[in-house]
Short mmCIF file of C-alpha atoms and ligand atoms in Angstrom, two decimals:
data_model
loop_
_atom_site.label_atom_id
_atom_site.label_comp_id
_atom_site.label_asym_id
_atom_site.label_seq_id
_atom_site.Cartn_x
_atom_site.Cartn_y
_atom_site.Cartn_z
CA UNK A 178 0.02 -0.08 -0.04
CA UNK A 179 1.22 3.63 -0.78
CA UNK A 180 1.85 6.15 1.91
CA UNK A 181 -1.19 8.25 2.92
CA UNK A 182 -1.65 11.12 0.38
CA UNK A 183 -2.93 13.75 2.80
CA UNK A 184 -3.71 14.50 6.44
CA UNK A 185 -6.77 16.00 7.52
CA UNK A 186 -8.38 16.42 11.11
CA UNK A 187 -11.96 16.53 12.13
CA UNK A 188 -14.03 16.51 15.34
CA UNK A 189 -16.02 13.32 14.61
CA UNK A 190 -15.18 10.58 12.06
CA UNK A 191 -18.20 8.28 11.44
CA UNK A 192 -17.30 5.02 9.87
CA UNK A 193 -20.30 3.51 7.98
CA UNK A 194 -22.64 5.83 5.96
CA UNK A 195 -25.63 3.49 6.13
CA UNK A 196 -29.09 4.45 7.69
CA UNK A 197 -27.53 5.16 11.19
CA UNK A 198 -24.08 6.71 10.29
CA UNK A 199 -25.76 9.00 7.80
CA UNK A 200 -28.42 10.01 10.35
CA UNK A 201 -25.75 10.73 12.75
CA UNK A 202 -23.89 13.04 10.34
CA UNK A 203 -27.16 14.85 9.64
CA UNK A 204 -27.56 15.43 13.36
CA UNK A 205 -23.93 16.62 14.04
CA UNK A 206 -23.33 18.98 11.10
CA UNK A 207 -25.64 21.76 12.25
CA UNK A 208 -23.74 21.72 15.72
CA UNK A 209 -20.81 23.23 13.97
CA UNK A 210 -18.72 20.09 14.26
CA UNK A 211 -16.35 19.04 11.51
CA UNK A 212 -17.63 15.61 10.55
CA UNK A 213 -16.11 13.01 8.20
CA UNK A 214 -18.46 10.28 7.02
CA UNK A 215 -16.64 7.21 5.76
CA UNK A 216 -18.51 4.76 3.68
CA UNK A 217 -17.18 1.63 1.89
CA UNK A 218 -19.72 1.15 -0.77
CA UNK A 219 -20.39 3.68 -3.49
CA UNK A 220 -23.52 5.82 -2.76
CA UNK A 221 -25.46 4.65 -5.90
CA UNK A 222 -28.71 3.56 -4.41
CA UNK A 223 -28.73 0.03 -6.12
CA UNK A 224 -25.39 -0.88 -4.53
CA UNK A 225 -25.77 0.45 -1.10
CA UNK A 226 -26.44 -2.30 1.37
CA UNK A 227 -28.18 -0.23 3.91
CA UNK A 228 -30.53 1.50 1.50
CA UNK A 229 -31.98 -1.67 -0.05
CA UNK A 230 -35.58 -3.02 -0.68
CA UNK A 231 -36.43 -3.43 3.09
CA UNK A 232 -39.67 -1.80 4.31
CA UNK A 233 -38.89 -0.27 7.62
CA UNK A 234 -41.50 0.53 10.46
CA UNK A 235 -40.21 3.76 12.03
CA UNK A 236 -41.41 4.42 15.63
CA UNK A 237 -42.95 7.64 16.47
CA UNK A 238 -39.90 8.70 18.46
CA UNK A 239 -37.66 7.87 15.26
CA UNK A 240 -39.95 10.04 13.15
CA UNK A 241 -39.53 12.94 15.56
CA UNK A 242 -35.74 12.56 15.63
CA UNK A 243 -35.63 12.47 11.74
CA UNK A 244 -37.70 15.52 11.87
CA UNK A 245 -35.32 17.31 14.19
CA UNK A 246 -32.34 16.36 11.99
CA UNK A 247 -34.01 17.66 8.84
CA UNK A 248 -34.62 14.32 7.11
CA UNK A 249 -38.33 13.74 7.66
CA UNK A 250 -39.50 16.46 5.11
CA UNK A 251 -37.90 14.40 2.41
CA UNK A 252 -39.61 11.16 3.67
CA UNK A 253 -43.06 12.19 4.86
CA UNK A 254 -44.76 12.19 1.53
CA UNK A 255 -44.17 8.48 0.82
CA UNK A 256 -44.45 7.36 4.50
CA UNK A 257 -47.48 5.40 5.61
CA UNK A 258 -48.76 5.91 9.13
CA UNK A 259 -49.35 2.93 11.44
CA UNK A 260 -52.80 3.23 12.99
CA UNK A 261 -53.12 -0.19 14.76
CA UNK A 262 -50.92 -3.19 15.51
CA UNK A 263 -52.64 -6.55 15.46
CA UNK A 264 -50.69 -9.50 17.19
CA UNK A 265 -51.95 -13.06 16.60
CA UNK A 266 -50.45 -16.69 16.80
CA UNK A 267 -50.79 -19.22 14.16
CA UNK A 268 -53.18 -22.09 15.46
CA UNK A 269 -54.40 -20.17 18.51
CA UNK A 270 -57.54 -18.09 18.68
CA UNK A 271 -57.49 -14.56 20.00
CA UNK A 272 -55.55 -11.57 19.11
CA UNK A 273 -54.11 -8.46 20.77
CA UNK A 274 -54.98 -5.15 19.18
CA UNK A 275 -52.81 -2.17 20.11
CA UNK A 276 -54.28 1.32 19.58
CA UNK A 277 -52.25 4.55 19.67
CA UNK A 278 -55.42 6.25 21.05
CA UNK A 279 -54.86 4.30 24.38
CA UNK A 280 -51.84 6.67 24.94
CA UNK A 281 -53.50 9.57 23.45
CA UNK A 282 -51.73 9.37 20.09
CA UNK A 283 -52.88 9.07 16.41
CA UNK A 284 -50.30 6.72 15.19
CA UNK A 285 -47.42 4.39 16.26
CA UNK A 286 -45.19 5.69 13.67
CA UNK A 287 -44.77 5.33 9.77
CA UNK A 288 -43.55 2.77 7.28
CA UNK A 289 -40.99 3.86 4.77
CA UNK A 290 -38.78 2.04 2.17
CA UNK A 291 -35.00 1.85 3.14
CA UNK A 292 -34.14 2.83 -0.36
CA UNK A 293 -36.31 6.08 -0.17
CA UNK A 294 -34.86 6.66 3.27
CA UNK A 295 -31.40 6.48 1.82
CA UNK A 296 -32.25 8.96 -0.75
CA UNK A 297 -33.61 11.45 1.68
CA UNK A 298 -30.42 11.11 3.86
CA UNK A 299 -28.34 11.74 0.81
CA UNK A 300 -30.29 14.75 -0.15
CA UNK A 301 -30.05 16.20 3.32
CA UNK A 302 -26.26 15.48 3.57
CA UNK A 303 -25.73 17.23 0.25
CA UNK A 304 -27.53 20.35 1.62
CA UNK A 305 -25.38 20.45 4.76
CA UNK A 306 -21.98 22.08 5.10
CA UNK A 307 -19.49 20.58 7.58
CA UNK A 308 -19.66 17.01 6.50
CA UNK A 309 -16.89 15.58 4.39
CA UNK A 310 -18.17 12.41 2.74
CA UNK A 311 -15.36 9.86 1.89
CA UNK A 312 -16.81 7.17 -0.38
CA UNK A 313 -15.70 4.56 -1.35
CA UNK A 314 -13.27 4.40 1.56
CA UNK A 315 -12.50 1.95 4.23
CA UNK A 316 -10.68 2.15 7.47
CA UNK A 317 -7.56 -0.05 7.60
CA UNK A 318 -5.78 1.09 10.72
CA UNK A 319 -6.62 2.96 14.04
CA UNK A 320 -4.37 4.34 16.81
CA UNK A 321 -6.08 5.61 19.78
CA UNK A 322 -4.15 8.41 21.61
CA UNK A 323 -4.86 10.79 24.51
CA UNK A 324 -5.77 13.69 22.23
CA UNK A 325 -7.12 12.14 19.15
CA UNK A 326 -7.65 8.96 17.13
CA UNK A 327 -5.37 8.44 14.14
CA UNK A 328 -7.17 6.72 11.23
CA UNK A 329 -5.67 5.15 8.04
CA UNK A 330 -8.05 4.95 5.12
CA UNK A 331 -7.91 3.05 1.84
CA UNK A 332 -9.51 5.21 -0.88
CA UNK A 333 -9.88 4.92 -4.70
CA UNK A 334 -7.12 7.56 -4.89
CA UNK A 335 -4.74 5.60 -2.53
CA UNK A 336 -4.20 5.63 1.24
CA UNK A 337 -5.07 8.59 3.33
CA UNK A 338 -4.46 9.51 7.01
CA UNK A 339 -6.81 11.55 9.08
CA UNK A 340 -7.28 12.35 12.77
CA UNK A 341 -10.55 12.62 14.71
CA UNK A 342 -11.28 13.69 18.36
CA UNK A 343 -14.19 11.11 18.30
CA UNK A 344 -14.39 7.99 16.00
CA UNK A 345 -17.89 6.54 15.70
CA UNK A 346 -18.36 2.97 14.52
CA UNK A 347 -21.61 2.72 12.56
CA UNK A 348 -20.34 0.00 10.23
CA UNK A 349 -23.00 -2.63 10.68
CA UNK A 350 -23.28 -5.99 12.44
CA UNK A 351 -19.87 -7.36 11.35
CA UNK A 352 -18.07 -4.04 12.18
CA UNK A 353 -14.45 -3.73 10.99
CA UNK A 354 -13.90 -0.97 13.73
CA UNK A 355 -14.91 -3.49 16.49
CA UNK A 356 -12.44 -6.02 15.09
CA UNK A 357 -9.58 -3.43 14.67
CA UNK A 358 -10.15 -2.42 18.32
CA UNK A 359 -10.42 -6.05 19.52
CA UNK A 360 -13.85 -5.56 21.02
CA UNK A 361 -15.68 -8.81 20.94
CA UNK A 362 -19.31 -9.46 20.20
CA UNK A 363 -21.61 -12.17 21.39
CA UNK A 364 -23.63 -13.83 18.60
CA UNK A 365 -26.67 -16.02 18.54
CA UNK A 366 -27.88 -17.60 15.14
CA UNK A 367 -31.62 -17.84 15.20
CA UNK A 368 -31.34 -20.35 12.34
CA UNK A 369 -34.08 -18.21 10.54
CA UNK A 370 -34.06 -16.23 7.50
CA UNK A 371 -36.26 -13.30 6.71
CA UNK A 372 -37.88 -13.39 3.23
CA UNK A 373 -39.01 -9.77 2.37
CA UNK A 374 -41.01 -8.36 -0.42
CA UNK A 375 -43.84 -6.05 -1.29
CA UNK A 376 -47.26 -7.70 -1.47
CA UNK A 377 -50.73 -6.52 -2.37
CA UNK A 378 -53.79 -8.03 -0.38
CA UNK A 379 -57.31 -8.07 -1.71
CA UNK A 380 -58.53 -5.75 1.06
CA UNK A 381 -56.82 -2.41 2.04
CA UNK A 382 -54.63 -2.59 5.14
CA UNK A 383 -56.29 0.64 6.64
CA UNK A 384 -53.11 1.42 8.36
CA UNK A 385 -52.84 -1.83 10.33
CA UNK A 386 -49.52 -3.70 10.99
CA UNK A 387 -49.82 -7.37 11.56
CA UNK A 388 -47.50 -9.45 13.53
CA UNK A 389 -48.35 -13.19 13.32
CA UNK A 390 -46.19 -15.64 15.44
CA UNK A 391 -45.64 -18.99 13.95
CA UNK A 392 -43.40 -21.95 15.15
CA UNK A 393 -40.90 -21.13 12.32
CA UNK A 394 -40.83 -17.45 12.86
CA UNK A 395 -42.88 -14.26 12.87
CA UNK A 396 -44.79 -13.26 9.73
CA UNK A 397 -45.14 -9.42 9.63
CA UNK A 398 -47.34 -7.38 7.26
CA UNK A 399 -46.65 -3.65 7.35
CA UNK A 400 -49.06 -1.10 5.86
CA UNK A 401 -47.43 0.62 2.87
CA UNK A 402 -48.12 3.23 0.15
CA UNK A 403 -51.26 2.79 -1.88
CA UNK A 404 -52.74 -0.71 -1.38
CA UNK A 405 -49.34 -2.36 -0.87
CA UNK A 406 -47.93 -3.92 2.17
CA UNK A 407 -44.28 -4.84 3.27
CA UNK A 408 -43.91 -8.44 4.10
CA UNK A 409 -41.24 -9.71 6.56
CA UNK A 410 -41.61 -13.58 6.75
CA UNK A 411 -39.15 -15.32 9.04
CA UNK A 412 -38.58 -18.99 8.33
CA UNK A 413 -35.91 -21.87 8.56
CA UNK A 414 -33.03 -21.23 6.09
CA UNK A 415 -34.04 -24.26 3.83
CA UNK A 416 -37.62 -23.09 3.68
CA UNK A 417 -36.49 -19.56 2.66
CA UNK A 418 -34.71 -21.16 -0.37
CA UNK A 419 -38.01 -22.91 -1.22
CA UNK A 420 -40.03 -19.64 -0.85
CA UNK A 421 -37.68 -17.66 -2.91
CA UNK A 422 -37.92 -20.39 -5.64
CA UNK A 423 -41.69 -20.44 -5.84
CA UNK A 424 -43.49 -18.85 -8.72
CA UNK A 425 -45.48 -15.67 -7.82
CA UNK A 426 -48.94 -17.39 -7.69
CA UNK A 427 -47.36 -20.28 -5.47
CA UNK A 428 -45.85 -17.78 -3.15
CA UNK A 429 -49.10 -15.72 -2.92
CA UNK A 430 -50.97 -18.83 -1.86
CA UNK A 431 -48.34 -19.88 0.63
CA UNK A 432 -48.45 -16.39 2.26
CA UNK A 433 -52.15 -16.46 2.47
CA UNK A 434 -51.95 -19.88 4.01
CA UNK A 435 -49.60 -18.60 6.74
CA UNK A 436 -51.33 -15.26 7.30
CA UNK A 437 -55.00 -16.34 7.36
CA UNK A 438 -57.96 -14.16 6.26
CA UNK A 439 -57.04 -10.92 7.87
CA UNK A 440 -56.77 -9.05 4.44
CA UNK A 441 -58.26 -11.62 2.08
CA UNK A 442 -56.12 -13.20 -0.54
CA UNK A 443 -52.76 -11.79 -1.59
CA UNK A 444 -52.95 -10.73 -5.28
CA UNK A 445 -49.55 -9.40 -6.27
CA UNK A 446 -46.02 -9.70 -5.16
CA UNK A 447 -42.82 -7.71 -5.91
CA UNK A 448 -39.29 -8.99 -6.04
CA UNK A 449 -38.23 -11.31 -3.15
CA UNK A 450 -35.01 -11.10 -1.15
CA UNK A 451 -33.71 -12.75 2.05
CA UNK A 452 -31.58 -12.03 5.15
CA UNK A 453 -30.20 -14.51 7.55
CA UNK A 454 -30.98 -13.51 11.15
CA UNK A 455 -28.58 -13.20 13.96
CA UNK A 456 -28.37 -11.42 17.25
CA UNK A 457 -25.06 -9.65 17.45
CA UNK A 458 -24.20 -7.51 20.59
CA UNK A 459 -20.87 -5.79 21.14
CA UNK A 460 -19.30 -6.47 24.48
CA UNK A 461 -19.29 -2.69 25.09
CA UNK A 462 -20.33 0.43 23.20
CA UNK A 463 -17.45 2.89 24.04
CA UNK A 464 -13.75 2.75 24.18
CA UNK A 465 -10.95 5.40 24.28
CA UNK A 466 -12.36 8.20 22.07
CA UNK A 467 -14.78 5.71 20.31
CA UNK A 468 -18.49 5.10 20.33
CA UNK A 469 -20.05 2.03 18.64
CA UNK A 470 -23.69 2.48 17.71
CA UNK A 471 -26.49 1.22 15.44
CA UNK A 472 -26.04 -2.48 14.20
CA UNK A 473 -22.37 -2.29 14.99
CA UNK A 474 -23.37 -2.28 18.73
CA UNK A 475 -26.49 -4.40 18.46
CA UNK A 476 -28.07 -6.19 15.50
CA UNK A 477 -31.41 -7.76 16.51
CA UNK A 478 -34.08 -10.00 15.00
CA UNK A 479 -36.63 -7.89 13.04
CA UNK A 480 -39.57 -9.12 15.17
CA UNK A 481 -41.14 -5.95 16.67
CA UNK A 482 -39.30 -3.82 14.13
CA UNK A 483 -36.88 -2.25 16.54
CA UNK A 484 -33.39 -2.50 15.00
CA UNK A 485 -33.16 0.88 13.20
CA UNK A 486 -35.35 2.55 15.97
CA UNK A 487 -32.93 1.52 18.74
CA UNK A 488 -30.03 2.77 16.75
CA UNK A 489 -31.87 6.07 16.02
CA UNK A 490 -32.15 6.55 19.74
CA UNK A 491 -28.34 6.07 19.94
CA UNK A 492 -27.93 8.88 17.40
CA UNK A 493 -30.31 11.16 19.29
CA UNK A 494 -28.51 10.66 22.67
CA UNK A 495 -24.92 10.92 21.25
CA UNK A 496 -26.04 14.16 19.34
CA UNK A 497 -27.59 15.52 22.51
CA UNK A 498 -24.39 14.95 24.59
CA UNK A 499 -22.20 16.41 21.94
CA UNK A 500 -24.43 19.38 21.52
CA UNK A 501 -24.27 20.11 25.26
CA UNK A 502 -20.47 20.30 24.95
CA UNK A 503 -20.21 22.55 21.97
CA UNK A 504 -16.61 23.83 21.91
CA UNK A 505 -15.50 21.09 24.26
CA UNK A 506 -13.71 17.78 23.52
CA UNK A 507 -16.01 15.40 21.62
CA UNK A 508 -14.04 12.51 22.84
CA UNK A 509 -14.36 13.47 26.52
CA UNK A 510 -14.25 10.21 28.59
CA UNK A 511 -16.93 11.57 30.95
CA UNK A 512 -19.25 12.18 27.96
CA UNK A 513 -18.59 8.55 26.77
CA UNK A 514 -19.41 7.10 30.10
CA UNK A 515 -22.60 9.23 30.20
CA UNK A 516 -23.47 7.97 26.79
CA UNK A 517 -23.05 4.36 27.78
CA UNK A 518 -25.00 4.65 31.03
CA UNK A 519 -27.92 6.40 29.22
CA UNK A 520 -28.08 3.94 26.50
CA UNK A 521 -27.67 0.63 28.43
CA UNK A 522 -31.18 0.33 29.90
CA UNK A 523 -32.75 0.86 26.44
CA UNK A 524 -30.35 -1.67 24.93
CA UNK A 525 -31.08 -4.24 27.56
CA UNK A 526 -34.78 -3.90 27.34
CA UNK A 527 -35.19 -3.71 23.64
CA UNK A 528 -32.69 -6.60 22.85
CA UNK A 529 -34.27 -8.63 25.80
CA UNK A 530 -37.74 -8.20 24.37
CA UNK A 531 -36.84 -9.05 20.73
CA UNK A 532 -34.67 -11.95 21.65
CA UNK A 533 -37.20 -13.19 24.27
CA UNK A 534 -40.12 -13.08 21.91
CA UNK A 535 -38.27 -14.71 19.11
CA UNK A 536 -37.17 -17.63 21.31
CA UNK A 537 -40.51 -17.98 23.20
CA UNK A 538 -42.54 -18.28 19.88
CA UNK A 539 -40.03 -20.58 18.33
CA UNK A 540 -40.28 -23.00 21.33
CA UNK A 541 -42.64 -25.90 21.09
CA UNK A 542 -42.51 -27.10 24.78
CA UNK A 543 -45.91 -27.12 26.61
CA UNK A 544 -44.40 -24.58 29.16
CA UNK A 545 -43.61 -22.10 26.45
CA UNK A 546 -47.07 -22.69 24.91
CA UNK A 547 -48.75 -21.97 28.25
CA UNK A 548 -46.69 -18.87 28.68
CA UNK A 549 -47.72 -17.62 25.24
CA UNK A 550 -51.37 -18.17 26.02
CA UNK A 551 -51.15 -16.36 29.32
CA UNK A 552 -49.32 -13.54 27.73
CA UNK A 553 -51.76 -13.03 25.03
CA UNK A 554 -54.67 -13.15 27.42
CA UNK A 555 -52.93 -10.77 29.76
CA UNK A 556 -52.35 -8.16 27.08
CA UNK A 557 -55.73 -8.51 25.60
CA UNK A 558 -57.40 -7.85 29.08
CA UNK A 559 -55.05 -5.40 30.77
CA UNK A 560 -55.12 -1.81 29.49
CA UNK A 561 -52.03 -0.94 31.56
CA UNK A 562 -49.99 -3.69 29.93
CA UNK A 563 -51.35 -2.62 26.47
CA UNK A 564 -50.39 0.87 27.21
CA UNK A 565 -46.88 -0.06 28.10
CA UNK A 566 -46.46 -2.13 24.98
CA UNK A 567 -47.85 0.75 22.86
CA UNK A 568 -45.37 3.19 24.42
CA UNK A 569 -42.42 0.74 23.70
CA UNK A 570 -43.67 0.28 20.11
CA UNK A 571 -43.56 4.07 19.69
CA UNK A 572 -39.93 4.13 20.89
CA UNK A 573 -40.48 5.82 24.23
CA UNK A 574 -38.42 3.92 26.87
CA UNK A 575 -36.64 5.27 29.81
CA UNK A 576 -34.86 8.69 29.66
CA UNK A 577 -36.17 10.15 26.35
CA UNK A 578 -33.63 12.33 24.35
CA UNK A 579 -34.66 15.91 23.27
CA UNK A 580 -34.97 15.05 19.69
CA UNK A 581 -37.38 12.19 20.35
CA UNK A 582 -39.51 14.72 22.46
CA UNK A 583 -39.57 17.04 19.45
CA UNK A 584 -37.24 19.42 21.11
CA UNK A 585 -34.11 21.06 19.30
CA UNK A 586 -30.63 20.32 20.44
CA UNK A 587 -28.73 22.93 22.21
CA UNK A 588 -26.08 24.69 20.11
CA UNK A 589 -27.77 24.36 16.78
CA UNK A 590 -26.31 26.83 14.19
CA UNK A 591 -28.96 28.26 12.00
C1 FAD B 839 -35.60 -8.08 7.15
C2 FAD B 839 -35.28 -6.87 8.05
C3 FAD B 839 -36.38 -6.06 8.36
C4 FAD B 839 -36.08 -4.89 9.30
N1 FAD B 839 -37.09 -4.23 9.59
C5 FAD B 839 -37.00 -3.12 10.46
C6 FAD B 839 -38.01 -2.24 10.83
O1 FAD B 839 -39.15 -2.47 10.41
N2 FAD B 839 -37.74 -1.31 11.72
C7 FAD B 839 -36.53 -1.07 12.32
O2 FAD B 839 -36.34 -0.17 13.13
N3 FAD B 839 -35.40 -1.88 11.87
C8 FAD B 839 -35.66 -2.97 11.00
N4 FAD B 839 -34.51 -3.62 10.66
C9 FAD B 839 -33.23 -3.34 11.06
C10 FAD B 839 -32.59 -2.20 10.36
O3 FAD B 839 -32.66 -2.46 9.00
C11 FAD B 839 -31.13 -2.08 10.89
O4 FAD B 839 -31.14 -1.91 12.27
C12 FAD B 839 -30.47 -0.81 10.17
O5 FAD B 839 -30.49 -0.79 8.82
C13 FAD B 839 -29.13 -0.77 10.76
O6 FAD B 839 -28.33 0.32 10.10
P1 FAD B 839 -26.87 0.67 10.44
O7 FAD B 839 -26.53 1.79 9.60
O8 FAD B 839 -26.55 0.53 11.81
O9 FAD B 839 -26.07 -0.68 9.82
P2 FAD B 839 -26.01 -1.23 8.14
O10 FAD B 839 -27.33 -0.98 7.57
O11 FAD B 839 -25.38 -2.52 8.19
O12 FAD B 839 -24.96 -0.18 7.55
C14 FAD B 839 -23.60 -0.19 7.78
C15 FAD B 839 -22.97 0.59 6.66
O13 FAD B 839 -21.47 0.68 7.06
C16 FAD B 839 -20.81 0.40 5.77
N5 FAD B 839 -19.56 -0.25 6.13
C17 FAD B 839 -19.39 -1.58 6.53
N6 FAD B 839 -18.00 -1.82 6.81
C18 FAD B 839 -17.50 -0.62 6.43
C19 FAD B 839 -16.12 -0.30 6.59
N7 FAD B 839 -15.14 -1.17 7.03
N8 FAD B 839 -15.75 1.09 6.30
C20 FAD B 839 -16.67 1.91 5.89
N9 FAD B 839 -18.00 1.51 5.83
C21 FAD B 839 -18.42 0.30 6.09
C22 FAD B 839 -21.79 -0.45 4.95
O14 FAD B 839 -21.55 -0.33 3.56
C23 FAD B 839 -23.13 0.19 5.25
O15 FAD B 839 -23.39 1.21 4.49
C24 FAD B 839 -34.86 -4.70 9.78
C25 FAD B 839 -33.80 -5.56 9.43
C26 FAD B 839 -34.01 -6.61 8.55
C27 FAD B 839 -32.89 -7.62 8.32
#
């Protein structure tokens, strides 16, 4: 490799320009911080792994955060509100219906396409000064020091050296930064694969999101633009291969068979793709002058649609802590401790819920079955439990950051 071509210094270097890294850059630029966003894959939408065909359910708190960082305006037109969540279990009567009205709200959040979300982030980034986007570029070396982190990059134009006061790893579940820093991560393979696609039912979704638990994994139908829905169907890996190979009419019939009669028959399906599902959690989310967030800190099962939402709250908290120290050291160890302590309860609860639900509903023992029945009955009957579940689905857990409350950050430069 050649010697680095040029040196440059910034306040915050974000590695990974996916949904989380790009959101963080949008949040930090108006604070007057010099931000570098380092992304490995060219920003052309078709090639970008974070901005793919996924349909994402954004919680109400995420929508507020995106509004606060100037991204929501570019997304709202194509976003579909979630007016109700209906939870059922295959082979068991009864259902839990969560209604935002129980917590005095109109909607749980909105459904958007990851690809459109990516485009809105790129548009916002292009309008902001203070963010240098380095793409395609990958980090090949890191040296942490008392004053700064020295970073070596491989770029299309050769190697480059830079320094940052704070390095943020937002480079996904299999984070290179974590590996370069020897920060281990625990992994659990759910032995499930999510098959995703757009699908059109006979009857309009009316803004309802459906989560149907089955022994092979959850079957989620999200309300989407027009009469379309986003389908996330978790199955065993071999079954995913089979589902991907079916003809469209065969797939539509198989989906109807799993989902039941909630929306009538499925009549049209878009392109199908698949994602193997793993739980990955970093052993810690900070290090000397380093924060690890989004999927790099915690990649979770899509049940309950919480992955991005959890990372979005990481973004809001880090931005709030940095905003409160405008002019100070962005890598201040005290700030990093505060970040970790603030985020841990939300990480523990959200990861615990998504992992617990996935394992409970995939377990065929009589005990697990009894717990499931009791759980559904308790939620159906108890308004207090339903309210707690509804608030969690909206993304309000524990200490709520300012952006999620709809409040501006301190130190915003207009
Ligand atoms: C099927 C499915 C459905 C989902 N549905 C929902 C949902 O409804 N709601 C929800 O909240 N969440 C959902 N999620 C989770 C959500 O998609 C993720 O949590 C979110 O995309 C994570 O974003 P990220 O930016 O942290 O990571 P990633 O999307 O993995 O992005 C990482 C970025 O880092 C870049 N990168 C990687 N390595 C390097 C490197 N060495 N140097 C530079 N750049 C690098 C990559 O190119 C990429 O752009 C779903 C996930 C799946 C699989």
